């Protein structure tokens, strides 16, 4: 048993731990992680106002009250949604520019300021947004009143459409281009140096002057070339990212995601912190699509609403087993100490206390439980048994509550979440009993 388990974990160390560990160290990967975390508060705030606005659709008895009161000022409070979810790509782009510049400046010891990197990223992104056409060799801004495109700017309910979630991937690419051009200028010493007596704010402004020109020229040249071929950056970027989006939105794609997350956990790497920040643009884009009538399962906090109930590995049921059914004193104490955090999807005490890492007895349910929960949640939404996720709830929301809130108040979603937790518990049960018996025998020998 011990020899086979060693081979099992050695396999994962070589095939996953090493390449994923290297991937997580890339500057751009860490910057995207930071940008995704920075955007979370705004998505939650915007989502809560949206949930409030659609409650009468879920509970028709509230319609009369809302029509007479809150809906009279809905255009006012829904500005919070438009100013967050409606321009989410802008938040993501600025945050990425800041984080990426900060990492490069610190690790390469370059005189780059994060705020300049953020503003250059935003500058490059705004340059890419207007739609242009090539009319007989003359480049002009597109105007199409029927499609609400005015002087190159396509308008939607929340303002400029390309500032919404459809622009997240373009925002990422433009931020990377802008920061790399900024880095190039600094390394080549293409900056204006000011005397030490000049205030820091003025010095910073002039340091970014030449990089701003370089960003403008490079991005405009790229845009001009693409316009000549009757396309633009948004259309080019949509090709590879739409493929990735479709892949991750399939059932097999979701299973692969949770396999990677938990395989990394088993060999000591925080799988969720590596995988989910990388797909956060897709989750946010799907969330926005659901608010407009789509029915995509993998959106927003699908993970914490239906899958990792009780934390990575879906360990709420395992924790309850430890508290109420385990015979081992060690496991009982650990379960009681972990019970409250686990209800809020925080299970590091279990992962490192049992431990679940490098544990051959609980590795199988640690894989299977979240995969089963993900499958239940996926098909419940895919088959339209429950509403899709339209709001980004706070991830520590307890089981059922998070699913209820994120689906706009669908009580059936809360039931599905409870079913996911029950199925995860049943998967853990035989393995946990076996492991518990093993520890009981060990404790008796030590007495």
Tab-separated table of C-alpha atoms in Angstrom:
chain	number	residue	atom	x	y	z
A	1	UNK	CA	0.000	0.000	0.000
A	2	UNK	CA	2.731	2.426	1.019
A	3	UNK	CA	4.863	1.634	-2.032
A	4	UNK	CA	1.977	2.076	-4.467
A	5	UNK	CA	0.899	5.344	-2.815
A	6	UNK	CA	4.468	6.659	-3.088
A	7	UNK	CA	4.427	5.901	-6.812
A	8	UNK	CA	1.017	7.574	-7.114
A	9	UNK	CA	2.176	10.826	-5.502
A	10	UNK	CA	5.532	10.730	-7.291
A	11	UNK	CA	3.640	10.591	-10.586
A	12	UNK	CA	1.654	13.713	-9.704
A	13	UNK	CA	4.746	15.507	-8.482
A	14	UNK	CA	6.516	14.963	-11.769
A	15	UNK	CA	3.588	15.514	-14.123
A	16	UNK	CA	1.762	18.347	-12.300
A	17	UNK	CA	3.688	19.852	-9.409
A	18	UNK	CA	6.792	20.766	-11.362
A	19	UNK	CA	5.136	22.291	-14.485
A	20	UNK	CA	2.355	24.007	-12.508
A	21	UNK	CA	4.855	25.294	-9.974
A	22	UNK	CA	6.849	26.839	-12.812
A	23	UNK	CA	3.678	28.231	-14.413
A	24	UNK	CA	2.670	29.886	-11.150
A	25	UNK	CA	6.018	31.701	-11.024
A	26	UNK	CA	5.563	33.476	-14.351
A	27	UNK	CA	5.182	37.212	-13.810
A	28	UNK	CA	2.124	37.523	-16.032
A	29	UNK	CA	0.387	34.615	-14.287
A	30	UNK	CA	0.927	36.188	-10.867
A	31	UNK	CA	-0.233	39.535	-12.237
A	32	UNK	CA	-3.457	38.021	-13.597
A	33	UNK	CA	-4.045	36.374	-10.204
A	34	UNK	CA	-3.644	39.741	-8.480
A	35	UNK	CA	-5.893	41.510	-10.982
A	36	UNK	CA	-8.615	38.892	-10.564
A	37	UNK	CA	-8.554	39.293	-6.787
A	38	UNK	CA	-8.673	43.079	-7.132
A	39	UNK	CA	-11.849	42.862	-9.217
A	40	UNK	CA	-13.750	40.646	-6.753
A	41	UNK	CA	-15.146	43.414	-4.471
A	42	UNK	CA	-16.603	45.276	-7.454
A	43	UNK	CA	-18.241	42.184	-8.942
A	44	UNK	CA	-19.842	41.360	-5.595
A	45	UNK	CA	-21.170	44.899	-5.092
A	46	UNK	CA	-22.571	45.096	-8.624
A	47	UNK	CA	-24.086	41.625	-8.366
A	48	UNK	CA	-25.913	42.357	-5.105
A	49	UNK	CA	-27.756	45.282	-6.687
A	50	UNK	CA	-28.723	43.072	-9.617
A	51	UNK	CA	-30.066	40.370	-7.279
A	52	UNK	CA	-32.111	42.997	-5.464
A	53	UNK	CA	-33.556	44.153	-8.772
A	54	UNK	CA	-34.714	40.690	-9.891
A	55	UNK	CA	-36.146	39.426	-6.594
A	56	UNK	CA	-39.747	40.061	-7.779
A	57	UNK	CA	-39.118	37.710	-10.724
A	58	UNK	CA	-38.206	34.953	-8.287
A	59	UNK	CA	-40.865	35.869	-5.729
A	60	UNK	CA	-43.874	37.272	-7.657
A	61	UNK	CA	-45.594	38.229	-4.384
A	62	UNK	CA	-43.031	41.028	-4.017
A	63	UNK	CA	-43.810	42.581	-7.402
A	64	UNK	CA	-46.490	44.967	-6.174
A	65	UNK	CA	-44.347	46.225	-3.290
A	66	UNK	CA	-41.291	46.712	-5.501
A	67	UNK	CA	-43.297	48.496	-8.233
A	68	UNK	CA	-44.627	50.944	-5.665
A	69	UNK	CA	-41.264	51.557	-3.997
A	70	UNK	CA	-37.836	50.386	-5.126
A	71	UNK	CA	-38.454	50.150	-8.872
A	72	UNK	CA	-39.209	53.864	-8.960
A	73	UNK	CA	-35.538	54.493	-8.274
A	74	UNK	CA	-34.088	51.363	-9.913
A	75	UNK	CA	-32.280	53.426	-12.543
A	76	UNK	CA	-30.495	55.129	-9.665
A	77	UNK	CA	-29.292	52.115	-7.685
A	78	UNK	CA	-28.593	50.019	-10.795
A	79	UNK	CA	-25.857	52.521	-11.611
A	80	UNK	CA	-23.814	50.466	-9.123
A	81	UNK	CA	-24.217	47.466	-11.432
A	82	UNK	CA	-23.467	49.423	-14.607
A	83	UNK	CA	-20.384	50.982	-13.004
A	84	UNK	CA	-18.997	47.567	-12.033
A	85	UNK	CA	-20.155	44.708	-14.263
A	86	UNK	CA	-20.782	47.135	-17.133
A	87	UNK	CA	-17.127	48.227	-17.282
A	88	UNK	CA	-15.476	45.208	-15.687
A	89	UNK	CA	-12.825	44.849	-18.383
A	90	UNK	CA	-11.569	48.318	-17.484
A	91	UNK	CA	-11.110	47.327	-13.828
A	92	UNK	CA	-9.320	44.167	-14.909
A	93	UNK	CA	-7.051	45.960	-17.378
A	94	UNK	CA	-6.017	48.715	-14.942
A	95	UNK	CA	-5.442	46.244	-12.100
A	96	UNK	CA	-3.388	43.976	-14.366
A	97	UNK	CA	-1.278	46.902	-15.571
A	98	UNK	CA	-0.593	47.876	-11.969
A	99	UNK	CA	0.213	44.353	-10.727
A	100	UNK	CA	2.353	43.442	-13.731
A	101	UNK	CA	4.389	46.641	-13.514
A	102	UNK	CA	4.847	46.220	-9.769
A	103	UNK	CA	6.177	42.668	-10.152
A	104	UNK	CA	8.567	43.615	-12.954
A	105	UNK	CA	9.827	46.716	-11.117
A	106	UNK	CA	10.508	44.788	-7.895
A	107	UNK	CA	12.069	41.678	-9.377
A	108	UNK	CA	14.076	43.293	-12.173
A	109	UNK	CA	14.897	46.385	-10.109
A	110	UNK	CA	13.689	48.791	-12.786
A	111	UNK	CA	12.531	52.352	-12.226
A	112	UNK	CA	8.924	51.641	-13.185
A	113	UNK	CA	5.962	52.904	-11.189
A	114	UNK	CA	2.866	50.700	-10.939
A	115	UNK	CA	0.457	53.628	-11.358
A	116	UNK	CA	2.135	54.547	-14.674
A	117	UNK	CA	1.849	50.941	-15.794
A	118	UNK	CA	-1.857	50.927	-14.905
A	119	UNK	CA	-2.513	54.164	-16.821
A	120	UNK	CA	-0.519	53.003	-19.863
A	121	UNK	CA	-2.523	49.767	-19.886
A	122	UNK	CA	-5.767	51.736	-19.777
A	123	UNK	CA	-4.476	54.026	-22.547
A	124	UNK	CA	-3.659	51.076	-24.816
A	125	UNK	CA	-7.028	49.463	-24.074
A	126	UNK	CA	-8.993	52.605	-24.938
A	127	UNK	CA	-7.069	52.927	-28.206
A	128	UNK	CA	-8.278	49.449	-29.191
A	129	UNK	CA	-11.979	49.937	-28.400
A	130	UNK	CA	-13.348	52.146	-31.262
A	131	UNK	CA	-14.389	50.233	-34.388
A	132	UNK	CA	-12.749	51.372	-37.622
A	133	UNK	CA	-13.387	50.524	-41.285
A	134	UNK	CA	-11.201	50.572	-44.369
A	135	UNK	CA	-13.137	52.492	-47.032
A	136	UNK	CA	-11.145	52.364	-50.259
A	137	UNK	CA	-7.858	52.897	-48.475
A	138	UNK	CA	-9.236	55.526	-46.118
A	139	UNK	CA	-9.562	54.523	-42.458
A	140	UNK	CA	-12.630	56.020	-40.772
A	141	UNK	CA	-14.570	55.396	-37.593
A	142	UNK	CA	-17.618	53.201	-38.027
A	143	UNK	CA	-21.061	54.718	-37.478
A	144	UNK	CA	-24.120	52.497	-37.623
A	145	UNK	CA	-27.157	53.986	-35.958
A	146	UNK	CA	-29.160	50.737	-36.181
A	147	UNK	CA	-26.463	48.867	-34.226
A	148	UNK	CA	-25.936	51.828	-31.867
A	149	UNK	CA	-22.357	52.355	-33.058
A	150	UNK	CA	-21.572	56.066	-32.885
A	151	UNK	CA	-18.220	57.310	-34.211
A	152	UNK	CA	-16.660	53.889	-33.563
A	153	UNK	CA	-18.119	53.383	-30.067
A	154	UNK	CA	-20.710	50.604	-29.774
A	155	UNK	CA	-23.247	51.401	-27.060
A	156	UNK	CA	-25.322	49.042	-24.909
A	157	UNK	CA	-27.593	49.225	-21.882
A	158	UNK	CA	-24.650	49.825	-19.550
A	159	UNK	CA	-22.667	52.148	-21.804
A	160	UNK	CA	-19.814	51.195	-24.124
A	161	UNK	CA	-20.256	47.472	-24.804
A	162	UNK	CA	-16.552	46.724	-25.220
A	163	UNK	CA	-15.856	47.958	-21.702
A	164	UNK	CA	-17.985	45.112	-20.365
A	165	UNK	CA	-16.899	41.531	-19.878
A	166	UNK	CA	-16.512	40.955	-23.634
A	167	UNK	CA	-13.443	43.178	-23.430
A	168	UNK	CA	-11.661	41.353	-20.600
A	169	UNK	CA	-9.394	39.274	-22.833
A	170	UNK	CA	-8.518	42.270	-25.011
A	171	UNK	CA	-7.852	44.268	-21.843
A	172	UNK	CA	-5.437	41.568	-20.672
A	173	UNK	CA	-3.537	41.541	-23.971
A	174	UNK	CA	-3.367	45.339	-24.203
A	175	UNK	CA	-2.161	45.609	-20.605
A	176	UNK	CA	0.638	43.124	-21.299
A	177	UNK	CA	1.663	44.986	-24.476
A	178	UNK	CA	1.641	48.371	-22.723
A	179	UNK	CA	3.649	47.208	-19.703
A	180	UNK	CA	6.193	45.379	-21.866
A	181	UNK	CA	6.662	48.518	-23.983
A	182	UNK	CA	7.058	50.520	-20.761
A	183	UNK	CA	9.657	48.015	-19.578
A	184	UNK	CA	11.453	48.201	-22.937
A	185	UNK	CA	11.680	52.001	-22.726
A	186	UNK	CA	13.051	51.887	-19.185
A	187	UNK	CA	15.649	49.199	-19.948
A	188	UNK	CA	16.775	51.169	-23.025
A	189	UNK	CA	16.811	54.327	-20.887
A	190	UNK	CA	14.251	55.992	-23.170
A	191	UNK	CA	12.910	58.172	-20.379
A	192	UNK	CA	13.097	61.817	-19.450
A	193	UNK	CA	15.150	62.294	-16.300
A	194	UNK	CA	14.372	65.202	-14.029
A	195	UNK	CA	16.623	66.839	-11.382
A	196	UNK	CA	16.321	65.542	-7.818
A	197	UNK	CA	14.747	68.835	-6.755
A	198	UNK	CA	11.674	68.202	-8.917
A	199	UNK	CA	8.650	66.794	-6.979
A	200	UNK	CA	8.157	63.041	-7.267
A	201	UNK	CA	4.759	63.375	-8.963
A	202	UNK	CA	6.182	65.555	-11.721
A	203	UNK	CA	9.166	63.213	-12.177
A	204	UNK	CA	6.838	60.213	-12.488
A	205	UNK	CA	4.715	61.993	-15.098
A	206	UNK	CA	7.694	62.804	-17.321
A	207	UNK	CA	9.187	59.321	-16.860
A	208	UNK	CA	6.066	57.873	-18.481
A	209	UNK	CA	5.961	60.442	-21.300
A	210	UNK	CA	8.163	58.645	-23.854
A	211	UNK	CA	6.645	55.208	-23.015
A	212	UNK	CA	3.210	56.740	-23.632
A	213	UNK	CA	4.318	57.858	-27.105
A	214	UNK	CA	5.780	54.412	-27.808
A	215	UNK	CA	2.571	52.694	-26.666
A	216	UNK	CA	0.496	55.038	-28.855
A	217	UNK	CA	2.615	54.448	-31.978
A	218	UNK	CA	2.845	50.669	-31.587
A	219	UNK	CA	-0.851	50.142	-30.782
A	220	UNK	CA	-1.991	52.505	-33.557
A	221	UNK	CA	0.206	50.675	-36.075
A	222	UNK	CA	-1.282	47.318	-34.979
A	223	UNK	CA	-4.816	48.715	-35.194
A	224	UNK	CA	-4.125	50.269	-38.608
A	225	UNK	CA	-2.764	47.037	-40.069
A	226	UNK	CA	-5.717	45.034	-38.772
A	227	UNK	CA	-8.187	47.623	-40.112
A	228	UNK	CA	-6.666	47.342	-43.593
A	229	UNK	CA	-7.556	43.641	-43.437
A	230	UNK	CA	-11.102	44.504	-42.229
A	231	UNK	CA	-10.687	43.162	-38.716
A	232	UNK	CA	-9.611	44.457	-35.302
A	233	UNK	CA	-7.956	43.355	-32.073
A	234	UNK	CA	-11.229	42.254	-30.468
A	235	UNK	CA	-12.046	39.910	-33.365
A	236	UNK	CA	-8.529	38.469	-33.503
A	237	UNK	CA	-8.341	37.832	-29.762
A	238	UNK	CA	-11.839	36.316	-29.713
A	239	UNK	CA	-10.689	33.369	-31.883
A	240	UNK	CA	-8.361	31.576	-29.416
A	241	UNK	CA	-10.166	32.718	-26.273
A	242	UNK	CA	-13.589	31.634	-27.541
A	243	UNK	CA	-12.147	28.146	-28.096
A	244	UNK	CA	-10.765	28.072	-24.549
A	245	UNK	CA	-14.088	29.347	-23.203
A	246	UNK	CA	-16.071	26.638	-24.987
A	247	UNK	CA	-13.647	23.992	-23.763
A	248	UNK	CA	-13.888	25.054	-20.109
A	249	UNK	CA	-17.674	25.361	-20.311
A	250	UNK	CA	-18.114	21.723	-21.296
A	251	UNK	CA	-18.669	18.993	-18.721
A	252	UNK	CA	-15.333	17.370	-19.561
A	253	UNK	CA	-13.670	20.768	-19.279
A	254	UNK	CA	-15.108	21.315	-15.807
A	255	UNK	CA	-14.042	17.845	-14.713
A	256	UNK	CA	-10.523	18.551	-15.994
A	257	UNK	CA	-10.431	21.829	-14.027
A	258	UNK	CA	-11.342	20.137	-10.753
A	259	UNK	CA	-9.002	17.258	-11.418
A	260	UNK	CA	-6.098	19.713	-11.796
A	261	UNK	CA	-7.089	21.744	-8.732
A	262	UNK	CA	-7.180	18.731	-6.432
A	263	UNK	CA	-4.227	16.929	-7.973
A	264	UNK	CA	-2.149	20.001	-7.139
A	265	UNK	CA	-3.557	20.117	-3.599
A	266	UNK	CA	-2.569	16.501	-2.989
A	267	UNK	CA	1.080	17.289	-3.636
A	268	UNK	CA	1.105	20.439	-1.515
A	269	UNK	CA	0.235	23.209	-3.993
A	270	UNK	CA	-2.836	25.416	-3.452
A	271	UNK	CA	-4.574	24.286	-6.636
A	272	UNK	CA	-7.467	26.748	-6.398
A	273	UNK	CA	-5.085	29.703	-6.131
A	274	UNK	CA	-3.378	28.660	-9.359
A	275	UNK	CA	-6.211	27.426	-11.587
A	276	UNK	CA	-9.148	29.712	-10.785
A	277	UNK	CA	-7.393	33.080	-11.191
A	278	UNK	CA	-6.391	31.905	-14.670
A	279	UNK	CA	-9.993	31.204	-15.654
A	280	UNK	CA	-11.503	34.150	-13.753
A	281	UNK	CA	-11.948	36.180	-16.992
A	282	UNK	CA	-14.060	33.320	-18.369
A	283	UNK	CA	-16.090	33.080	-15.151
A	284	UNK	CA	-16.803	36.823	-15.197
A	285	UNK	CA	-17.651	36.811	-18.899
A	286	UNK	CA	-20.083	33.910	-18.408
A	287	UNK	CA	-21.597	35.675	-15.400
A	288	UNK	CA	-22.360	38.716	-17.533
A	289	UNK	CA	-23.784	36.516	-20.297
A	290	UNK	CA	-26.125	34.854	-17.788
A	291	UNK	CA	-27.506	38.222	-16.702
A	292	UNK	CA	-28.450	38.781	-20.335
A	293	UNK	CA	-30.316	35.486	-20.676
A	294	UNK	CA	-27.653	32.822	-21.201
A	295	UNK	CA	-27.659	29.565	-19.222
A	296	UNK	CA	-23.970	28.795	-18.696
A	297	UNK	CA	-23.105	26.585	-15.688
A	298	UNK	CA	-19.498	27.673	-15.058
A	299	UNK	CA	-19.955	31.303	-14.053
A	300	UNK	CA	-19.204	33.511	-11.081
A	301	UNK	CA	-18.858	31.528	-7.858
A	302	UNK	CA	-20.124	28.222	-9.283
A	303	UNK	CA	-17.208	26.621	-7.499
A	304	UNK	CA	-18.139	27.685	-3.965
A	305	UNK	CA	-21.898	27.493	-4.557
A	306	UNK	CA	-22.035	23.874	-5.722
A	307	UNK	CA	-18.613	22.204	-5.805
A	308	UNK	CA	-16.095	22.852	-3.050
A	309	UNK	CA	-18.681	23.050	-0.278
A	310	UNK	CA	-16.614	23.185	2.866
A	311	UNK	CA	-13.459	24.130	0.959
A	312	UNK	CA	-11.282	22.356	-1.607
A	313	UNK	CA	-12.173	18.685	-1.755
A	314	UNK	CA	-15.807	19.397	-0.730
A	315	UNK	CA	-14.939	18.537	2.863
A	316	UNK	CA	-18.023	19.733	4.775
A	317	UNK	CA	-19.331	16.161	4.993
A	318	UNK	CA	-15.915	14.856	5.981
A	319	UNK	CA	-15.739	17.394	8.813
A	320	UNK	CA	-19.191	16.383	10.063
A	321	UNK	CA	-18.059	12.751	10.034
A	322	UNK	CA	-15.046	13.651	12.163
A	323	UNK	CA	-17.203	15.478	14.709
A	324	UNK	CA	-20.111	13.060	15.041
A	325	UNK	CA	-18.964	9.634	13.787
A	326	UNK	CA	-15.190	9.319	14.154
A	327	UNK	CA	-13.798	7.085	16.926
A	328	UNK	CA	-10.280	8.488	16.773
A	329	UNK	CA	-9.709	11.174	19.402
A	330	UNK	CA	-7.264	12.917	17.110
A	331	UNK	CA	-9.816	13.196	14.307
A	332	UNK	CA	-12.620	14.235	16.697
A	333	UNK	CA	-10.583	17.130	18.089
A	334	UNK	CA	-9.531	18.200	14.614
A	335	UNK	CA	-13.119	18.046	13.354
A	336	UNK	CA	-14.450	20.197	16.196
A	337	UNK	CA	-11.702	22.766	15.673
A	338	UNK	CA	-12.422	22.897	11.927
A	339	UNK	CA	-16.227	22.840	11.973
A	340	UNK	CA	-16.925	26.583	12.002
A	341	UNK	CA	-14.323	27.509	9.332
A	342	UNK	CA	-15.514	24.658	7.099
A	343	UNK	CA	-19.083	26.019	7.117
A	344	UNK	CA	-17.580	29.114	5.500
A	345	UNK	CA	-15.575	27.120	2.921
A	346	UNK	CA	-12.266	27.465	4.771
A	347	UNK	CA	-10.691	24.067	5.303
A	348	UNK	CA	-6.934	24.547	5.619
A	349	UNK	CA	-7.111	23.093	9.171
A	350	UNK	CA	-8.417	19.841	7.660
A	351	UNK	CA	-6.096	19.804	4.656
A	352	UNK	CA	-2.993	20.276	6.761
A	353	UNK	CA	-4.291	18.766	10.009
A	354	UNK	CA	-5.551	15.322	8.937
A	355	UNK	CA	-3.562	15.768	6.608
A	356	UNK	CA	-5.218	15.367	3.221
A	357	UNK	CA	-1.964	16.214	1.471
A	358	UNK	CA	-0.041	13.040	0.545
A	359	UNK	CA	-2.763	10.958	2.212
A	360	UNK	CA	-3.323	7.740	0.186
A	361	UNK	CA	-6.405	6.795	2.250
A	362	UNK	CA	-8.385	9.949	1.442
A	363	UNK	CA	-6.913	10.881	-1.946
A	364	UNK	CA	-9.662	9.139	-3.946
A	365	UNK	CA	-12.633	10.894	-2.287
A	366	UNK	CA	-10.672	14.164	-2.328
A	367	UNK	CA	-10.742	13.822	-6.134
A	368	UNK	CA	-14.175	12.266	-6.581
A	369	UNK	CA	-16.293	14.396	-4.215
A	370	UNK	CA	-15.749	17.746	-5.996
A	371	UNK	CA	-16.031	16.085	-9.407
A	372	UNK	CA	-19.382	14.587	-8.426
A	373	UNK	CA	-20.596	17.892	-6.964
A	374	UNK	CA	-19.457	19.759	-10.074
A	375	UNK	CA	-21.341	17.289	-12.283
A	376	UNK	CA	-24.546	17.683	-10.277
A	377	UNK	CA	-24.338	21.478	-10.343
A	378	UNK	CA	-23.391	21.522	-14.017
A	379	UNK	CA	-26.277	19.382	-15.237
A	380	UNK	CA	-28.792	21.025	-12.894
A	381	UNK	CA	-28.051	24.338	-14.614
A	382	UNK	CA	-27.451	22.918	-18.091
A	383	UNK	CA	-30.808	21.116	-18.082
A	384	UNK	CA	-32.438	24.296	-16.725
A	385	UNK	CA	-33.617	22.595	-13.556
A	386	UNK	CA	-32.333	25.644	-11.671
A	387	UNK	CA	-31.473	29.213	-12.616
A	388	UNK	CA	-27.898	29.972	-13.721
A	389	UNK	CA	-25.543	32.027	-11.619
A	390	UNK	CA	-26.127	35.730	-12.255
A	391	UNK	CA	-24.464	37.266	-9.191
A	392	UNK	CA	-21.031	37.008	-7.639
A	393	UNK	CA	-21.693	36.069	-4.045
A	394	UNK	CA	-19.038	36.284	-1.320
A	395	UNK	CA	-17.151	32.977	-1.561
A	396	UNK	CA	-17.362	32.115	2.197
A	397	UNK	CA	-21.185	31.947	2.006
A	398	UNK	CA	-22.421	28.776	3.789
A	399	UNK	CA	-23.863	25.819	1.902
A	400	UNK	CA	-27.176	26.618	0.229
A	401	UNK	CA	-27.073	30.332	1.023
A	402	UNK	CA	-24.429	31.073	-1.587
A	403	UNK	CA	-26.297	29.109	-4.264
A	404	UNK	CA	-29.569	30.847	-3.338
A	405	UNK	CA	-28.047	34.331	-3.584
A	406	UNK	CA	-25.940	33.762	-6.699
A	407	UNK	CA	-28.890	32.402	-8.699
A	408	UNK	CA	-31.038	35.403	-7.831
A	409	UNK	CA	-33.046	33.728	-5.094
A	410	UNK	CA	-33.769	30.304	-6.619
A	411	UNK	CA	-34.633	28.014	-3.694
A	412	UNK	CA	-34.132	24.963	-5.902
A	413	UNK	CA	-30.479	25.972	-6.315
A	414	UNK	CA	-30.108	25.841	-2.534
A	415	UNK	CA	-31.566	22.317	-2.567
A	416	UNK	CA	-29.123	21.271	-5.295
A	417	UNK	CA	-26.240	22.640	-3.209
A	418	UNK	CA	-27.389	20.560	-0.241
A	419	UNK	CA	-27.602	17.492	-2.491
A	420	UNK	CA	-24.033	18.182	-3.667
A	421	UNK	CA	-22.887	18.309	-0.044
A	422	UNK	CA	-24.738	15.061	0.752
A	423	UNK	CA	-23.239	13.225	-2.238
A	424	UNK	CA	-19.761	14.425	-1.250
A	425	UNK	CA	-20.354	13.118	2.283
A	426	UNK	CA	-21.439	9.704	0.977
A	427	UNK	CA	-18.306	9.495	-1.203
A	428	UNK	CA	-16.073	10.276	1.774
A	429	UNK	CA	-17.914	7.963	4.199
A	430	UNK	CA	-16.328	4.523	3.469
A	431	UNK	CA	-12.828	5.969	3.070
A	432	UNK	CA	-13.136	8.111	6.201
A	433	UNK	CA	-14.332	5.085	8.223
A	434	UNK	CA	-11.387	3.017	7.068
A	435	UNK	CA	-8.925	5.815	7.878
A	436	UNK	CA	-10.596	6.379	11.243
A	437	UNK	CA	-10.235	2.686	12.150
A	438	UNK	CA	-6.572	2.794	11.187
A	439	UNK	CA	-5.935	5.769	13.486
A	440	UNK	CA	-7.898	4.168	16.352
A	441	UNK	CA	-5.647	1.097	16.181
A	442	UNK	CA	-2.584	3.349	16.094
A	443	UNK	CA	-3.808	5.322	19.115
A	444	UNK	CA	-4.388	2.113	21.065
A	445	UNK	CA	-0.856	0.934	20.357
A	446	UNK	CA	0.530	4.260	21.603
A	447	UNK	CA	-1.419	4.102	24.865
